[in-house]
PDB file of C-alpha atoms in Angstrom:
ATOM      1  CA  MET A   1     -48.721  -9.584  -6.186  1.00  0.00           C
ATOM      2  CA  VAL A   2     -46.402  -9.179  -3.260  1.00  0.00           C
ATOM      3  CA  ASP A   3     -44.142 -11.148  -4.933  1.00  0.00           C
ATOM      4  CA  GLN A   4     -43.766  -8.806  -7.733  1.00  0.00           C
ATOM      5  CA  GLU A   5     -43.185  -5.569  -5.197  1.00  0.00           C
ATOM      6  CA  GLU A   6     -40.491  -7.316  -3.568  1.00  0.00           C
ATOM      7  CA  GLN A   7     -38.410  -8.637  -6.744  1.00  0.00           C
ATOM      8  CA  SER A   8     -38.849  -4.664  -7.637  1.00  0.00           C
ATOM      9  CA  ASN A   9     -37.843  -3.386  -4.772  1.00  0.00           C
ATOM     10  CA  GLN A  10     -34.864  -6.082  -5.010  1.00  0.00           C
ATOM     11  CA  VAL A  11     -34.052  -5.021  -8.473  1.00  0.00           C
ATOM     12  CA  LYS A  12     -34.139  -1.201  -7.529  1.00  0.00           C
ATOM     13  CA  HIS A  13     -31.431  -2.068  -4.599  1.00  0.00           C
ATOM     14  CA  GLU A  14     -29.297  -3.975  -6.787  1.00  0.00           C
ATOM     15  CA  GLU A  15     -29.470  -0.734  -9.085  1.00  0.00           C
ATOM     16  CA  GLN A  16     -28.653   1.561  -6.235  1.00  0.00           C
ATOM     17  CA  GLN A  17     -25.847  -0.688  -4.872  1.00  0.00           C
ATOM     18  CA  TYR A  18     -23.986  -1.258  -8.440  1.00  0.00           C
ATOM     19  CA  GLU A  19     -23.938   2.762  -9.618  1.00  0.00           C
ATOM     20  CA  GLU A  20     -21.668   3.185 -12.783  1.00  0.00           C
ATOM     21  CA  ILE A  21     -18.797   5.729 -12.310  1.00  0.00           C
ATOM     22  CA  GLN A  22     -17.613   7.685 -15.064  1.00  0.00           C
ATOM     23  CA  LEU A  23     -13.766   8.029 -15.639  1.00  0.00           C
ATOM     24  CA  LYS A  24     -13.245  10.618 -18.039  1.00  0.00           C
ATOM     25  CA  TYR A  25      -9.399  11.216 -17.209  1.00  0.00           C
ATOM     26  CA  VAL A  26      -8.289   8.184 -17.053  1.00  0.00           C
ATOM     27  CA  SER A  27     -10.082   6.804 -19.909  1.00  0.00           C
ATOM     28  CA  GLU A  28      -8.049   9.131 -22.310  1.00  0.00           C
ATOM     29  CA  MET A  29      -4.611   7.996 -20.791  1.00  0.00           C
ATOM     30  CA  HIS A  30      -2.367   5.917 -23.574  1.00  0.00           C
ATOM     31  CA  LYS A  31      -2.079   2.282 -22.583  1.00  0.00           C
ATOM     32  CA  THR A  32       1.163   2.505 -22.513  1.00  0.00           C
ATOM     33  CA  ASP A  33       1.096   5.054 -19.753  1.00  0.00           C
ATOM     34  CA  LEU A  34      -1.379   2.789 -17.946  1.00  0.00           C
ATOM     35  CA  GLU A  35       0.524  -0.245 -18.040  1.00  0.00           C
ATOM     36  CA  GLU A  36       3.618   1.290 -16.957  1.00  0.00           C
ATOM     37  CA  SER A  37       1.902   2.927 -14.071  1.00  0.00           C
ATOM     38  CA  PHE A  38       0.297  -0.345 -13.103  1.00  0.00           C
ATOM     39  CA  LEU A  39       3.646  -1.988 -13.244  1.00  0.00           C
ATOM     40  CA  TYR A  40       5.022   0.733 -10.927  1.00  0.00           C
ATOM     41  CA  TYR A  41       1.783  -0.133  -8.644  1.00  0.00           C
ATOM     42  CA  GLN A  42       2.375  -3.575  -8.535  1.00  0.00           C
ATOM     43  CA  LYS A  43       6.357  -3.075  -7.645  1.00  0.00           C
ATOM     44  CA  TYR A  44       4.773  -0.310  -4.972  1.00  0.00           C
ATOM     45  CA  MET A  45       1.898  -2.737  -3.452  1.00  0.00           C
ATOM     46  CA  ASN A  46       4.893  -5.482  -3.099  1.00  0.00           C
ATOM     47  CA  LEU A  47       7.397  -3.454  -1.474  1.00  0.00           C
ATOM     48  CA  TYR A  48       4.495  -2.510   0.518  1.00  0.00           C
ATOM     49  CA  THR A  49       3.856  -5.939   1.913  1.00  0.00           C
ATOM     50  CA  TYR A  50       7.699  -6.717   2.498  1.00  0.00           C
ATOM     51  CA  LEU A  51       7.353  -3.245   4.804  1.00  0.00           C
ATOM     52  CA  ARG A  52       4.806  -4.361   6.989  1.00  0.00           C
ATOM     53  CA  VAL A  53       6.074  -8.278   7.363  1.00  0.00           C
ATOM     54  CA  THR A  54       9.231  -6.314   8.179  1.00  0.00           C
ATOM     55  CA  MET A  55       7.426  -4.189  10.952  1.00  0.00           C
ATOM     56  CA  LEU A  56       5.120  -7.580  12.200  1.00  0.00           C
ATOM     57  CA  GLY A  57       8.892  -9.292  12.427  1.00  0.00           C
ATOM     58  CA  MET A  58      10.138  -6.321  14.890  1.00  0.00           C
ATOM     59  CA  GLY A  59       7.293  -6.847  16.818  1.00  0.00           C
ATOM     60  CA  VAL A  60       7.582 -10.552  17.056  1.00  0.00           C
ATOM     61  CA  LEU A  61      11.289  -9.554  17.943  1.00  0.00           C
ATOM     62  CA  VAL A  62      10.409  -7.437  20.746  1.00  0.00           C
ATOM     63  CA  LEU A  63       7.792 -10.193  22.341  1.00  0.00           C
ATOM     64  CA  LEU A  64      10.077 -12.731  22.175  1.00  0.00           C
ATOM     65  CA  TYR A  65      13.038 -10.651  23.589  1.00  0.00           C
ATOM     66  CA  ASN A  66      10.590  -9.708  26.641  1.00  0.00           C
ATOM     67  CA  ILE A  67       9.290 -13.142  27.015  1.00  0.00           C
ATOM     68  CA  PHE A  68      12.804 -15.011  26.998  1.00  0.00           C
ATOM     69  CA  ILE A  69      15.519 -12.374  27.961  1.00  0.00           C
ATOM     70  CA  ALA A  70      13.953  -9.713  30.234  1.00  0.00           C
ATOM     71  CA  GLY A  71      13.770 -10.038  33.322  1.00  0.00           C
ATOM     72  CA  ASN A  72      16.255 -12.459  34.196  1.00  0.00           C
ATOM     73  CA  SER A  73      19.471 -11.904  35.651  1.00  0.00           C
ATOM     74  CA  TYR A  74      22.864 -12.926  33.731  1.00  0.00           C
ATOM     75  CA  PRO A  75      26.842 -12.083  34.256  1.00  0.00           C
ATOM     76  CA  ILE A  76      27.298  -8.930  33.075  1.00  0.00           C
ATOM     77  CA  SER A  77      29.903 -10.180  30.025  1.00  0.00           C
ATOM     78  CA  THR A  78      26.743 -12.611  28.643  1.00  0.00           C
ATOM     79  CA  TYR A  79      24.440  -9.193  29.506  1.00  0.00           C
ATOM     80  CA  ASP A  80      26.756  -7.208  27.243  1.00  0.00           C
ATOM     81  CA  ASN A  81      26.387 -10.010  24.668  1.00  0.00           C
ATOM     82  CA  ILE A  82      22.865 -10.086  24.425  1.00  0.00           C
ATOM     83  CA  MET A  83      22.751  -6.408  24.506  1.00  0.00           C
ATOM     84  CA  THR A  84      25.255  -5.821  21.346  1.00  0.00           C
ATOM     85  CA  GLY A  85      22.635  -8.733  19.886  1.00  0.00           C
ATOM     86  CA  VAL A  86      19.837  -7.127  20.270  1.00  0.00           C
ATOM     87  CA  ILE A  87      21.004  -3.840  19.244  1.00  0.00           C
ATOM     88  CA  SER A  88      22.632  -5.074  16.417  1.00  0.00           C
ATOM     89  CA  VAL A  89      19.412  -6.938  15.335  1.00  0.00           C
ATOM     90  CA  CYS A  90      17.220  -3.467  15.822  1.00  0.00           C
ATOM     91  CA  GLY A  91      19.902  -1.286  13.737  1.00  0.00           C
ATOM     92  CA  LEU A  92      19.724  -3.763  10.724  1.00  0.00           C
ATOM     93  CA  VAL A  93      15.470  -4.242  10.941  1.00  0.00           C
ATOM     94  CA  VAL A  94      15.600  -0.305  10.911  1.00  0.00           C
ATOM     95  CA  PHE A  95      18.040  -0.491   8.288  1.00  0.00           C
ATOM     96  CA  VAL A  96      15.493  -2.631   6.253  1.00  0.00           C
ATOM     97  CA  LEU A  97      12.495  -0.482   6.877  1.00  0.00           C
ATOM     98  CA  VAL A  98      14.630   2.824   5.581  1.00  0.00           C
ATOM     99  CA  VAL A  99      15.666   0.966   2.669  1.00  0.00           C
ATOM    100  CA  ILE A 100      12.156  -0.381   1.850  1.00  0.00           C
ATOM    101  CA  SER A 101      10.336   2.789   2.492  1.00  0.00           C
ATOM    102  CA  VAL A 102      12.609   4.792   0.384  1.00  0.00           C
ATOM    103  CA  LEU A 103      12.401   2.415  -2.924  1.00  0.00           C
ATOM    104  CA  ALA A 104       8.144   2.070  -1.913  1.00  0.00           C
ATOM    105  CA  PHE A 105       8.353   6.691  -1.987  1.00  0.00           C
ATOM    106  CA  ARG A 106      10.149   5.893  -5.532  1.00  0.00           C
ATOM    107  CA  GLN A 107       8.053   3.707  -6.971  1.00  0.00           C
ATOM    108  CA  GLN A 108       5.150   5.994  -6.037  1.00  0.00           C
ATOM    109  CA  GLY A 109       7.149   8.930  -7.182  1.00  0.00           C
ATOM    110  CA  LYS A 110       7.086   7.315 -10.685  1.00  0.00           C
ATOM    111  CA  ILE A 111       3.458   7.241 -10.813  1.00  0.00           C
ATOM    112  CA  ARG A 112       2.930  10.413  -9.963  1.00  0.00           C
ATOM    113  CA  LYS A 113       5.371  11.625 -12.246  1.00  0.00           C
ATOM    114  CA  ILE A 114       3.454   9.765 -15.019  1.00  0.00           C
ATOM    115  CA  LEU A 115       0.106  11.320 -13.970  1.00  0.00           C
ATOM    116  CA  LYS A 116       1.311  14.947 -13.592  1.00  0.00           C
ATOM    117  CA  GLU A 117       2.809  14.893 -16.941  1.00  0.00           C
ATOM    118  CA  PHE A 118      -0.661  13.438 -18.587  1.00  0.00           C
ATOM    119  CA  ALA A 119      -2.281  16.172 -16.914  1.00  0.00           C
ATOM    120  CA  GLU A 120      -0.235  19.192 -18.294  1.00  0.00           C
ATOM    121  CA  GLN A 121      -0.190  17.609 -21.600  1.00  0.00           C
ATOM    122  CA  ARG A 122      -3.813  17.821 -21.694  1.00  0.00           C
ATOM    123  CA  ASN A 123      -4.814  20.402 -19.180  1.00  0.00           C
ATOM    124  CA  PHE A 124      -6.364  18.226 -16.702  1.00  0.00           C
ATOM    125  CA  ASP A 125      -6.947  18.574 -13.213  1.00  0.00           C
ATOM    126  CA  TYR A 126      -4.411  16.582 -11.491  1.00  0.00           C
ATOM    127  CA  LYS A 127      -6.502  15.910  -8.076  1.00  0.00           C
ATOM    128  CA  GLU A 128      -9.126  14.502 -10.251  1.00  0.00           C
ATOM    129  CA  LEU A 129      -6.644  12.601 -12.401  1.00  0.00           C
ATOM    130  CA  LYS A 130      -5.216  11.148  -9.188  1.00  0.00           C
ATOM    131  CA  ASN A 131      -8.807  10.491  -7.994  1.00  0.00           C
ATOM    132  CA  GLU A 132     -10.244   8.606 -10.645  1.00  0.00           C
ATOM    133  CA  TYR A 133      -6.657   6.675 -11.104  1.00  0.00           C
ATOM    134  CA  ASN A 134      -6.996   5.711  -7.320  1.00  0.00           C
ATOM    135  CA  ILE A 135     -10.433   4.357  -7.755  1.00  0.00           C
ATOM    136  CA  VAL A 136      -9.074   2.484 -10.955  1.00  0.00           C
ATOM    137  CA  ILE A 137      -6.086   0.718  -9.259  1.00  0.00           C
ATOM    138  CA  LYS A 138      -7.624  -0.011  -6.018  1.00  0.00           C
ATOM    139  CA  SER A 139     -10.405  -1.654  -7.973  1.00  0.00           C
ATOM    140  CA  LEU A 140      -7.571  -3.747  -9.884  1.00  0.00           C
ATOM    141  CA  TYR A 141      -4.956  -4.506  -7.157  1.00  0.00           C
ATOM    142  CA  GLY A 142      -6.469  -3.416  -3.906  1.00  0.00           C
ATOM    143  CA  GLY A 143      -4.229  -1.406  -1.328  1.00  0.00           C
ATOM    144  CA  THR A 144      -4.258   1.786  -0.115  1.00  0.00           C
ATOM    145  CA  GLY A 145      -3.863   3.746  -3.850  1.00  0.00           C
ATOM    146  CA  ILE A 146      -0.955   6.692  -4.081  1.00  0.00           C
TER     147      ILE A 146
END
């Protein structure tokens, strides 16, 4: 009798854990629109990964600078060369970060445009459609959503 109660409690717990979500807006989207937006989201997530890697690289460069260069004394000509190199590398990293960010925002904008057009065509609430889309996209690809 105790075993049956434990099994029924376990089944109830599993049922509570996996509640089914009804997607009334996303389920009505055309397959081509969904596939196109999924491709844009994959590109967006790839760019987002490059952005994080670039920021991590910047942190590593700052750490290496502090360990090997900062705190040492150099002749003025050597110091000028070091600072020119450091400023050049920092400028290049900032430029790369800006370019990647702009590209990522463009991909995100394309996804939002697809969702807005679909919401306007069907007279759906854009925010609810976007929330449902985020649920789907996060479960399929992970990431932050749009």
